[in-house]
mmCIF file of C-alpha atoms in Angstrom:
data_model
loop_
_atom_site.group_PDB
_atom_site.id
_atom_site.type_symbol
_atom_site.label_atom_id
_atom_site.label_comp_id
_atom_site.label_asym_id
_atom_site.label_seq_id
_atom_site.Cartn_x
_atom_site.Cartn_y
_atom_site.Cartn_z
ATOM 1 C CA UNK M 823 -34.226 -69.628 209.270
ATOM 2 C CA UNK M 824 -33.600 -69.115 213.007
ATOM 3 C CA UNK M 825 -31.546 -66.049 213.893
ATOM 4 C CA UNK M 826 -28.815 -68.156 215.491
ATOM 5 C CA UNK M 827 -28.350 -70.133 212.268
ATOM 6 C CA UNK M 828 -28.329 -66.958 210.238
ATOM 7 C CA UNK M 829 -25.669 -65.330 212.375
ATOM 8 C CA UNK M 830 -23.515 -68.456 212.263
ATOM 9 C CA UNK M 831 -23.762 -68.701 208.463
ATOM 10 C CA UNK M 832 -22.957 -65.014 208.112
ATOM 11 C CA UNK M 833 -19.906 -65.310 210.364
ATOM 12 C CA UNK M 834 -18.634 -68.321 208.393
ATOM 13 C CA UNK M 835 -19.227 -66.635 205.051
ATOM 14 C CA UNK M 836 -17.593 -63.367 206.014
ATOM 15 C CA UNK M 837 -14.651 -65.164 207.629
ATOM 16 C CA UNK M 838 -13.984 -67.211 204.505
ATOM 17 C CA UNK M 839 -14.241 -64.116 202.356
ATOM 18 C CA UNK M 840 -11.911 -62.026 204.512
ATOM 19 C CA UNK M 841 -9.458 -64.871 204.989
ATOM 20 C CA UNK M 842 -9.113 -65.337 201.227
ATOM 21 C CA UNK M 843 -8.701 -61.589 200.705
ATOM 22 C CA UNK M 844 -5.993 -61.498 203.335
ATOM 23 C CA UNK M 845 -4.165 -64.420 201.682
ATOM 24 C CA UNK M 846 -4.232 -62.612 198.371
ATOM 25 C CA UNK M 847 -3.046 -59.398 200.019
ATOM 26 C CA UNK M 848 -0.094 -61.234 201.577
ATOM 27 C CA UNK M 849 0.612 -62.891 198.241
ATOM 28 C CA UNK M 850 0.122 -66.347 199.736
ATOM 29 C CA UNK M 851 -2.622 -67.039 197.227
ATOM 30 C CA UNK M 852 -2.547 -65.938 193.641
ATOM 31 C CA UNK M 853 -5.464 -63.976 192.261
ATOM 32 C CA UNK M 854 -6.158 -66.611 189.646
ATOM 33 C CA UNK M 855 -6.941 -69.217 192.317
ATOM 34 C CA UNK M 856 -8.784 -66.882 194.638
ATOM 35 C CA UNK M 857 -11.874 -66.162 192.608
ATOM 36 C CA UNK M 858 -13.583 -69.524 193.030
ATOM 37 C CA UNK M 859 -12.983 -69.370 196.789
ATOM 38 C CA UNK M 860 -14.230 -65.789 197.015
ATOM 39 C CA UNK M 861 -17.297 -66.830 195.088
ATOM 40 C CA UNK M 862 -17.893 -69.601 197.623
ATOM 41 C CA UNK M 863 -17.676 -67.169 200.537
ATOM 42 C CA UNK M 864 -19.935 -64.740 198.731
ATOM 43 C CA UNK M 865 -22.448 -67.500 198.051
ATOM 44 C CA UNK M 866 -22.629 -68.405 201.729
ATOM 45 C CA UNK M 867 -23.210 -64.761 202.712
ATOM 46 C CA UNK M 868 -25.906 -64.186 200.110
ATOM 47 C CA UNK M 869 -27.791 -67.365 200.990
ATOM 48 C CA UNK M 870 -27.607 -66.583 204.717
ATOM 49 C CA UNK M 871 -29.024 -63.093 204.299
ATOM 50 C CA UNK M 872 -31.515 -63.834 201.568
ATOM 51 C CA UNK M 873 -33.431 -66.866 202.813
ATOM 52 C CA UNK M 874 -36.106 -66.549 200.137
ATOM 53 C CA UNK M 875 -33.470 -67.082 197.476
ATOM 54 C CA UNK M 876 -32.435 -70.331 199.164
ATOM 55 C CA UNK M 877 -36.085 -71.437 199.235
ATOM 56 C CA UNK M 878 -36.506 -70.470 195.602
ATOM 57 C CA UNK M 879 -33.395 -72.353 194.515
ATOM 58 C CA UNK M 880 -34.424 -75.385 196.592
ATOM 59 C CA UNK M 881 -37.805 -75.385 194.945
ATOM 60 C CA UNK M 882 -36.216 -74.881 191.534
ATOM 61 C CA UNK M 883 -33.886 -77.881 191.792
ATOM 62 C CA UNK M 884 -36.530 -79.949 193.572
ATOM 63 C CA UNK M 885 -34.771 -80.232 196.940
ATOM 64 C CA UNK M 886 -37.106 -81.001 199.830
ATOM 65 C CA UNK M 887 -35.066 -79.295 202.540
ATOM 66 C CA UNK M 888 -33.077 -76.065 202.010
ATOM 67 C CA UNK M 889 -30.031 -77.630 203.698
ATOM 68 C CA UNK M 890 -29.805 -80.093 200.804
ATOM 69 C CA UNK M 891 -29.389 -77.150 198.449
ATOM 70 C CA UNK M 892 -26.544 -75.844 200.557
ATOM 71 C CA UNK M 893 -24.824 -79.221 200.559
ATOM 72 C CA UNK M 894 -25.241 -79.694 196.825
ATOM 73 C CA UNK M 895 -23.831 -76.293 196.045
ATOM 74 C CA UNK M 896 -20.906 -76.686 198.411
ATOM 75 C CA UNK M 897 -20.120 -80.004 196.719
ATOM 76 C CA UNK M 898 -20.317 -78.432 193.275
ATOM 77 C CA UNK M 899 -17.968 -75.677 194.354
ATOM 78 C CA UNK M 900 -15.475 -78.142 195.798
ATOM 79 C CA UNK M 901 -15.674 -80.131 192.588
ATOM 80 C CA UNK M 902 -14.976 -77.060 190.489
ATOM 81 C CA UNK M 903 -12.072 -76.039 192.688
ATOM 82 C CA UNK M 904 -10.424 -79.477 192.506
ATOM 83 C CA UNK M 905 -11.005 -79.593 188.765
ATOM 84 C CA UNK M 906 -9.253 -76.244 188.480
ATOM 85 C CA UNK M 907 -6.353 -77.800 190.398
ATOM 86 C CA UNK M 908 -6.225 -80.837 188.123
ATOM 87 C CA UNK M 909 -6.059 -78.640 185.065
ATOM 88 C CA UNK M 910 -3.318 -76.562 186.607
ATOM 89 C CA UNK M 911 -1.366 -79.632 187.738
ATOM 90 C CA UNK M 912 -1.524 -81.003 184.202
ATOM 91 C CA UNK M 913 -0.012 -77.876 182.769
ATOM 92 C CA UNK M 914 2.566 -77.703 185.562
ATOM 93 C CA UNK M 915 3.538 -81.321 184.871
ATOM 94 C CA UNK M 916 3.942 -80.450 181.221
ATOM 95 C CA UNK M 917 6.100 -77.442 181.999
ATOM 96 C CA UNK M 918 8.085 -79.544 184.443
ATOM 97 C CA UNK M 919 8.703 -82.121 181.714
ATOM 98 C CA UNK M 920 9.956 -79.500 179.291
ATOM 99 C CA UNK M 921 12.237 -77.960 181.898
ATOM 100 C CA UNK M 922 13.730 -81.333 182.806
ATOM 101 C CA UNK M 923 14.369 -82.156 179.147
ATOM 102 C CA UNK M 924 15.854 -78.762 178.441
ATOM 103 C CA UNK M 925 18.044 -78.960 181.531
ATOM 104 C CA UNK M 926 19.308 -82.425 180.575
ATOM 105 C CA UNK M 927 20.188 -81.353 177.034
ATOM 106 C CA UNK M 928 21.856 -78.121 178.150
ATOM 107 C CA UNK M 929 23.865 -79.939 180.793
ATOM 108 C CA UNK M 930 25.020 -82.408 178.177
ATOM 109 C CA UNK M 931 26.072 -79.582 175.883
ATOM 110 C CA UNK M 932 27.888 -77.857 178.707
ATOM 111 C CA UNK M 933 29.828 -80.999 179.598
ATOM 112 C CA UNK M 934 30.702 -81.406 175.953
ATOM 113 C CA UNK M 935 32.035 -77.864 175.734
ATOM 114 C CA UNK M 936 34.041 -78.340 178.899
ATOM 115 C CA UNK M 937 35.688 -81.510 177.663
ATOM 116 C CA UNK M 938 36.476 -79.881 174.313
ATOM 117 C CA UNK M 939 38.035 -77.036 176.236
ATOM 118 C CA UNK M 940 40.225 -79.463 178.164
ATOM 119 C CA UNK M 941 41.438 -81.059 174.945
ATOM 120 C CA UNK M 942 42.484 -77.653 173.566
ATOM 121 C CA UNK Q 1209 30.862 -86.284 156.202
ATOM 122 C CA UNK Q 1210 27.741 -88.131 155.122
ATOM 123 C CA UNK Q 1211 24.246 -88.034 156.512
ATOM 124 C CA UNK Q 1212 24.209 -88.056 160.277
ATOM 125 C CA UNK Q 1213 22.415 -90.867 162.100
ATOM 126 C CA UNK Q 1214 21.704 -91.137 165.791
ATOM 127 C CA UNK Q 1215 20.554 -94.024 167.938
ATOM 128 C CA UNK Q 1216 18.521 -92.978 170.971
ATOM 129 C CA UNK Q 1217 18.302 -95.285 173.973
ATOM 130 C CA UNK Q 1218 16.193 -94.312 176.983
ATOM 131 C CA UNK Q 1219 17.601 -96.131 180.015
ATOM 132 C CA UNK Q 1220 16.464 -96.464 183.602
ATOM 133 C CA UNK Q 1221 18.741 -98.510 185.871
ATOM 134 C CA UNK Q 1222 20.154 -100.644 183.091
ATOM 135 C CA UNK Q 1223 23.787 -100.953 184.217
ATOM 136 C CA UNK Q 1224 23.789 -104.684 183.427
ATOM 137 C CA UNK Q 1225 22.586 -104.369 179.851
ATOM 138 C CA UNK Q 1226 23.610 -100.951 178.605
ATOM 139 C CA UNK Q 1227 27.218 -101.767 177.692
ATOM 140 C CA UNK Q 1228 26.158 -104.744 175.589
ATOM 141 C CA UNK Q 1229 23.515 -102.670 173.816
ATOM 142 C CA UNK Q 1230 25.869 -99.780 173.017
ATOM 143 C CA UNK Q 1231 28.682 -102.065 171.835
ATOM 144 C CA UNK Q 1232 26.233 -104.106 169.765
ATOM 145 C CA UNK Q 1233 25.048 -100.962 167.988
ATOM 146 C CA UNK Q 1234 28.619 -99.824 167.334
ATOM 147 C CA UNK Q 1235 29.345 -103.099 165.581
ATOM 148 C CA UNK Q 1236 26.391 -102.667 163.225
ATOM 149 C CA UNK Q 1237 26.530 -98.915 162.573
ATOM 150 C CA UNK Q 1238 30.012 -97.685 163.552
ATOM 151 C CA UNK Q 1239 29.460 -94.215 162.115
ATOM 152 C CA UNK Q 1240 26.219 -93.473 163.966
ATOM 153 C CA UNK Q 1241 26.175 -91.447 167.161
ATOM 154 C CA UNK Q 1242 24.671 -93.173 170.163
ATOM 155 C CA UNK Q 1243 22.927 -91.198 172.855
ATOM 156 C CA UNK Q 1244 21.745 -92.819 176.071
ATOM 157 C CA UNK Q 1245 19.098 -90.834 177.926
ATOM 158 C CA UNK Q 1246 19.637 -91.709 181.557
ATOM 159 C CA UNK Q 1247 16.225 -91.399 183.183
ATOM 160 C CA UNK Q 1248 17.213 -90.396 186.693
ATOM 161 C CA UNK Q 1249 18.235 -93.878 187.794
ATOM 162 C CA UNK Q 1250 20.337 -94.629 190.866
ATOM 163 C CA UNK Q 1251 22.853 -97.024 189.332
ATOM 164 C CA UNK Q 1252 25.902 -96.625 187.077
ATOM 165 C CA UNK Q 1253 24.017 -96.670 183.763
ATOM 166 C CA UNK Q 1254 25.317 -93.259 182.670
ATOM 167 C CA UNK Q 1255 28.914 -93.955 183.569
ATOM 168 C CA UNK Q 1256 28.957 -97.346 181.849
ATOM 169 C CA UNK Q 1257 27.218 -95.986 178.755
ATOM 170 C CA UNK Q 1258 29.837 -93.245 178.468
ATOM 171 C CA UNK Q 1259 32.704 -95.728 178.855
ATOM 172 C CA UNK Q 1260 31.175 -97.927 176.164
ATOM 173 C CA UNK Q 1261 31.335 -95.018 173.757
ATOM 174 C CA UNK Q 1262 27.880 -93.485 173.970
ATOM 175 C CA UNK Q 1263 26.939 -89.914 174.728
ATOM 176 C CA UNK Q 1264 24.880 -89.535 177.862
ATOM 177 C CA UNK Q 1265 22.054 -87.111 178.589
ATOM 178 C CA UNK Q 1266 20.908 -87.314 182.194
ATOM 179 C CA UNK Q 1267 17.451 -86.247 183.304
ATOM 180 C CA UNK Q 1268 17.448 -84.659 186.762
ATOM 181 C CA UNK Q 1269 14.878 -87.152 188.072
ATOM 182 C CA UNK Q 1270 12.965 -90.167 186.869
ATOM 183 C CA UNK Q 1271 10.320 -89.039 184.382
ATOM 184 C CA UNK Q 1272 9.382 -92.235 182.609
ATOM 185 C CA UNK Q 1273 10.142 -93.929 179.324
ATOM 186 C CA UNK Q 1274 8.285 -91.529 177.027
ATOM 187 C CA UNK Q 1275 9.823 -88.373 178.472
ATOM 188 C CA UNK Q 1276 13.334 -89.849 178.281
ATOM 189 C CA UNK Q 1277 12.728 -90.899 174.703
ATOM 190 C CA UNK Q 1278 11.401 -87.490 173.727
ATOM 191 C CA UNK Q 1279 14.454 -85.858 175.292
ATOM 192 C CA UNK Q 1280 16.515 -87.824 172.788
ATOM 193 C CA UNK Q 1281 14.275 -86.691 169.920
ATOM 194 C CA UNK Q 1282 14.588 -83.054 170.930
ATOM 195 C CA UNK Q 1283 18.352 -83.421 171.137
ATOM 196 C CA UNK Q 1284 18.532 -85.110 167.735
ATOM 197 C CA UNK Q 1285 16.408 -82.410 166.168
ATOM 198 C CA UNK Q 1286 18.457 -79.632 167.687
ATOM 199 C CA UNK Q 1287 21.723 -81.201 166.526
ATOM 200 C CA UNK Q 1288 20.449 -81.587 162.985
ATOM 201 C CA UNK Q 1289 20.490 -85.359 162.670
ATOM 202 C CA UNK Q 1290 18.735 -86.581 159.542
ATOM 203 C CA UNK Q 1291 17.728 -90.016 160.797
ATOM 204 C CA UNK Q 1292 17.154 -91.393 164.266
ATOM 205 C CA UNK Q 1293 16.620 -94.874 165.639
ATOM 206 C CA UNK Q 1294 14.983 -95.461 169.002
ATOM 207 C CA UNK Q 1295 15.866 -98.602 170.872
ATOM 208 C CA UNK Q 1296 15.305 -100.166 174.290
ATOM 209 C CA UNK Q 1297 18.175 -100.395 176.753
ATOM 210 C CA UNK Q 1298 17.360 -103.865 178.071
ATOM 211 C CA UNK Q 1299 18.835 -105.780 175.156
ATOM 212 C CA UNK Q 1300 15.482 -106.940 173.739
ATOM 213 C CA UNK Q 1301 16.123 -105.358 170.381
ATOM 214 C CA UNK Q 1302 18.619 -106.990 168.067
ATOM 215 C CA UNK Q 1303 20.933 -104.226 166.761
ATOM 216 C CA UNK Q 1304 21.298 -105.927 163.388
ATOM 217 C CA UNK Q 1305 17.782 -104.735 162.495
ATOM 218 C CA UNK Q 1306 18.884 -101.089 162.658
ATOM 219 C CA UNK Q 1307 19.972 -101.320 159.042
ATOM 220 C CA UNK Q 1308 16.632 -102.474 157.676
ATOM 221 C CA UNK Q 1309 14.760 -99.914 159.819
ATOM 222 C CA UNK Q 1310 17.008 -97.108 158.590
ATOM 223 C CA UNK Q 1311 16.689 -98.370 155.033
ATOM 224 C CA UNK Q 1312 12.891 -97.961 155.217
ATOM 225 C CA UNK Q 1313 13.130 -94.271 156.141
ATOM 226 C CA UNK Q 1314 16.141 -93.448 153.984
ATOM 227 C CA UNK Q 1315 14.461 -94.808 150.873
ATOM 228 C CA UNK Q 1316 11.555 -92.441 151.503
ATOM 229 C CA UNK Q 1317 9.081 -95.288 151.898
ATOM 230 C CA UNK Q 1318 8.223 -94.104 155.374
ATOM 231 C CA UNK Q 1319 8.648 -91.185 157.770
ATOM 232 C CA UNK Q 1320 8.480 -93.615 160.659
ATOM 233 C CA UNK Q 1321 9.531 -97.257 160.390
ATOM 234 C CA UNK Q 1322 8.288 -99.497 163.174
ATOM 235 C CA UNK Q 1323 10.055 -102.722 163.981
ATOM 236 C CA UNK Q 1324 7.505 -105.486 164.304
ATOM 237 C CA UNK Q 1325 8.228 -108.783 165.990
ATOM 238 C CA UNK Q 1326 5.110 -110.355 164.474
ATOM 239 C CA UNK Q 1327 5.699 -109.844 160.778
ATOM 240 C CA UNK Q 1328 7.166 -112.966 159.201
ATOM 241 C CA UNK Q 1329 5.832 -115.163 161.984
ATOM 242 C CA UNK Q 1330 8.342 -114.471 164.690
ATOM 243 C CA UNK Q 1331 8.050 -116.875 167.608
ATOM 244 C CA UNK Q 1332 7.880 -114.295 170.355
ATOM 245 C CA UNK Q 1333 6.197 -115.521 173.526
ATOM 246 C CA UNK Q 1334 3.716 -113.239 175.270
ATOM 247 C CA UNK Q 1335 1.263 -113.885 178.111
ATOM 248 C CA UNK Q 1336 -2.327 -114.415 176.929
ATOM 249 C CA UNK Q 1337 -3.798 -111.286 178.513
ATOM 250 C CA UNK Q 1338 -1.170 -109.040 177.036
ATOM 251 C CA UNK Q 1339 -1.614 -110.721 173.695
ATOM 252 C CA UNK Q 1340 -5.302 -109.799 173.849
ATOM 253 C CA UNK Q 1341 -4.485 -106.147 174.602
ATOM 254 C CA UNK Q 1342 -1.987 -106.038 171.776
ATOM 255 C CA UNK Q 1343 -4.512 -107.638 169.444
ATOM 256 C CA UNK Q 1344 -7.151 -105.008 170.242
ATOM 257 C CA UNK Q 1345 -4.822 -102.075 169.781
ATOM 258 C CA UNK Q 1346 -3.166 -103.364 166.649
ATOM 259 C CA UNK Q 1347 -6.670 -103.909 165.288
ATOM 260 C CA UNK Q 1348 -7.685 -100.323 166.130
ATOM 261 C CA UNK Q 1349 -4.450 -98.933 164.715
ATOM 262 C CA UNK Q 1350 -4.977 -100.926 161.531
ATOM 263 C CA UNK Q 1351 -8.565 -99.716 161.147
ATOM 264 C CA UNK Q 1352 -7.787 -96.046 161.694
ATOM 265 C CA UNK Q 1353 -4.630 -95.952 159.595
ATOM 266 C CA UNK Q 1354 -6.007 -98.111 156.802
ATOM 267 C CA UNK Q 1355 -2.931 -100.314 156.756
ATOM 268 C CA UNK Q 1356 -1.909 -103.469 158.558
ATOM 269 C CA UNK Q 1357 -0.266 -102.748 161.912
ATOM 270 C CA UNK Q 1358 0.928 -105.833 163.782
ATOM 271 C CA UNK Q 1359 3.031 -104.480 166.638
ATOM 272 C CA UNK Q 1360 1.955 -101.037 167.873
ATOM 273 C CA UNK Q 1361 3.755 -101.397 171.237
ATOM 274 C CA UNK Q 1362 7.132 -101.680 169.539
ATOM 275 C CA UNK Q 1363 9.759 -99.317 170.898
ATOM 276 C CA UNK Q 1364 12.136 -100.187 168.073
ATOM 277 C CA UNK Q 1365 11.657 -97.518 165.408
ATOM 278 C CA UNK Q 1366 13.493 -95.380 162.882
ATOM 279 C CA UNK Q 1367 12.453 -91.853 161.926
ATOM 280 C CA UNK Q 1368 13.391 -89.208 159.423
ATOM 281 C CA UNK Q 1369 13.350 -85.508 160.223
ATOM 282 C CA UNK Q 1370 9.602 -85.198 159.747
ATOM 283 C CA UNK Q 1371 9.085 -88.050 162.180
ATOM 284 C CA UNK Q 1372 11.523 -86.432 164.607
ATOM 285 C CA UNK Q 1373 9.667 -83.134 164.424
ATOM 286 C CA UNK Q 1374 6.419 -84.839 165.291
ATOM 287 C CA UNK Q 1375 7.902 -86.908 168.125
ATOM 288 C CA UNK Q 1376 9.617 -83.858 169.622
ATOM 289 C CA UNK Q 1377 6.404 -81.806 169.554
ATOM 290 C CA UNK Q 1378 3.762 -81.422 172.245
ATOM 291 C CA UNK Q 1379 1.489 -83.806 170.350
ATOM 292 C CA UNK Q 1380 3.653 -86.746 171.360
ATOM 293 C CA UNK Q 1381 2.002 -88.502 174.333
ATOM 294 C CA UNK Q 1382 4.813 -89.191 176.776
ATOM 295 C CA UNK Q 1383 2.969 -91.672 178.970
ATOM 296 C CA UNK Q 1384 2.951 -94.962 177.087
ATOM 297 C CA UNK Q 1385 3.411 -93.809 173.492
ATOM 298 C CA UNK Q 1386 1.817 -96.653 171.560
ATOM 299 C CA UNK Q 1387 -1.017 -97.325 169.117
ATOM 300 C CA UNK Q 1388 -2.308 -93.779 169.614
ATOM 301 C CA UNK Q 1389 0.947 -92.379 168.221
ATOM 302 C CA UNK Q 1390 0.596 -94.435 165.054
ATOM 303 C CA UNK Q 1391 -2.918 -93.086 164.533
ATOM 304 C CA UNK Q 1392 -1.718 -89.532 165.211
ATOM 305 C CA UNK Q 1393 1.119 -89.984 162.711
ATOM 306 C CA UNK Q 1394 -1.307 -91.160 160.091
ATOM 307 C CA UNK Q 1395 -3.675 -88.265 160.710
ATOM 308 C CA UNK Q 1396 -0.778 -85.810 160.555
ATOM 309 C CA UNK Q 1397 0.006 -87.131 157.101
ATOM 310 C CA UNK Q 1398 3.166 -89.049 157.988
ATOM 311 C CA UNK Q 1399 3.897 -92.376 156.375
ATOM 312 C CA UNK Q 1400 4.272 -95.365 158.663
ATOM 313 C CA UNK Q 1401 5.745 -98.701 157.672
ATOM 314 C CA UNK Q 1402 6.332 -101.857 159.658
ATOM 315 C CA UNK Q 1403 9.597 -103.692 159.232
ATOM 316 C CA UNK Q 1404 10.191 -107.219 160.572
ATOM 317 C CA UNK Q 1405 12.686 -107.307 163.454
ATOM 318 C CA UNK Q 1406 13.946 -109.825 165.983
ATOM 319 C CA UNK Q 1407 13.195 -109.239 169.635
ATOM 320 C CA UNK Q 1408 14.546 -111.323 172.472
ATOM 321 C CA UNK Q 1409 12.649 -111.847 175.670
ATOM 322 C CA UNK Q 1410 13.742 -109.277 178.226
ATOM 323 C CA UNK Q 1411 16.916 -110.429 179.925
ATOM 324 C CA UNK Q 1412 16.136 -108.884 183.287
ATOM 325 C CA UNK Q 1413 12.472 -109.778 183.181
ATOM 326 C CA UNK Q 1414 11.565 -106.320 184.414
ATOM 327 C CA UNK Q 1415 8.708 -104.952 182.375
ATOM 328 C CA UNK Q 1416 7.059 -101.593 182.338
ATOM 329 C CA UNK Q 1417 3.784 -103.468 182.205
ATOM 330 C CA UNK Q 1418 3.416 -104.685 185.760
ATOM 331 C CA UNK Q 1419 1.102 -104.182 188.720
ATOM 332 C CA UNK Q 1420 -1.899 -101.997 187.981
ATOM 333 C CA UNK Q 1421 -0.193 -100.428 185.000
ATOM 334 C CA UNK Q 1422 -1.816 -102.682 182.387
ATOM 335 C CA UNK Q 1423 -5.231 -101.407 183.476
ATOM 336 C CA UNK Q 1424 -4.143 -97.800 183.253
ATOM 337 C CA UNK Q 1425 -2.468 -98.569 179.952
ATOM 338 C CA UNK Q 1426 -5.675 -99.976 178.445
ATOM 339 C CA UNK Q 1427 -7.733 -97.070 179.763
ATOM 340 C CA UNK Q 1428 -5.232 -94.501 178.541
ATOM 341 C CA UNK Q 1429 -4.980 -96.055 175.112
ATOM 342 C CA UNK Q 1430 -8.737 -96.110 174.531
ATOM 343 C CA UNK Q 1431 -9.093 -92.533 175.775
ATOM 344 C CA UNK Q 1432 -6.115 -91.282 173.802
ATOM 345 C CA UNK Q 1433 -7.257 -92.906 170.569
ATOM 346 C CA UNK Q 1434 -10.778 -91.599 171.122
ATOM 347 C CA UNK Q 1435 -9.741 -87.977 171.677
ATOM 348 C CA UNK Q 1436 -7.216 -88.188 168.863
ATOM 349 C CA UNK Q 1437 -10.072 -89.034 166.531
ATOM 350 C CA UNK Q 1438 -12.205 -86.229 168.001
ATOM 351 C CA UNK Q 1439 -9.510 -83.629 167.422
ATOM 352 C CA UNK Q 1440 -9.637 -81.678 164.243
ATOM 353 C CA UNK Q 1441 -6.810 -82.529 161.959
ATOM 354 C CA UNK Q 1442 -4.821 -79.421 162.741
ATOM 355 C CA UNK Q 1443 -1.519 -81.123 163.466
ATOM 356 C CA UNK Q 1444 -0.508 -81.148 159.844
ATOM 357 C CA UNK Q 1445 -1.161 -77.464 159.334
ATOM 358 C CA UNK Q 1446 0.661 -76.593 162.550
ATOM 359 C CA UNK Q 1447 3.823 -78.432 161.808
ATOM 360 C CA UNK Q 1448 4.543 -78.865 158.164
#
């Protein structure tokens, strides 16, 4: 891998990694969602530094060019991250449903108590 | 004070029909409580329902038929009602059938009584494609419950407390509860019975099955039935 490419990949990888860390530090991103992103950044760094690993993996999965390996893995990571979101959205939707139902019932009970109070 | 009954009506923008529905129910079962679950609509459904003599529970935003319905079940369970009837707000369901539905659960024949428009050869008109969908899912429901199910889409049902507990639980699928629910009920050990009822064609003509929804509905139903059958039968142990 040419030096220029290596440096670029390293810069990207380290930037992603640091950016995610900073988001977690500022509490903009919760730890539970940060690990897949951190793993992505880490993956980029490792593959940039350790070219032989990239060649080995490419050979292992039968990719002709090492760039294909990079693309495949970035796609897999994106897939995993969006799947994680879908799972989370499902549980949020469920919690949202329960809250709405609970709120509606409580509000009804409150109105009932208020009108009883008025009668007394 | 005798056994407490409640009629649950999920309603979304039904200001034209809701008064007629509530008053119709009052004529048939004057001692039952009526609760209208107002599903975040923009019209005067809640106000009119209250004036007609119903209690109103308002969801903060529109959450869909199943969520509104389940809100009613949770309320009924919390208030200790023994029997509940669920009914549509659009006037399709004839209130006179409440008695025979309630009879089926009160006699202990069933935990859930489902009002079927197809038993006793009712002349209810349905578009061909929808008829096909209904045929497939009533067939599947019949196969997996081991009893004849003719109208799994029916939203006209009566339940006892066991039925209420199941419908208020997390097992209840709130998007299009349908044939999958009947199979779940059966697998949870609850008794289901169909009772013939009269249904009128919708007066407003607005159906929840429009646009791309039928496709999603068919997909969801197959998937839901499939995973229901894959699940271990733990529901029973969890709940009863």
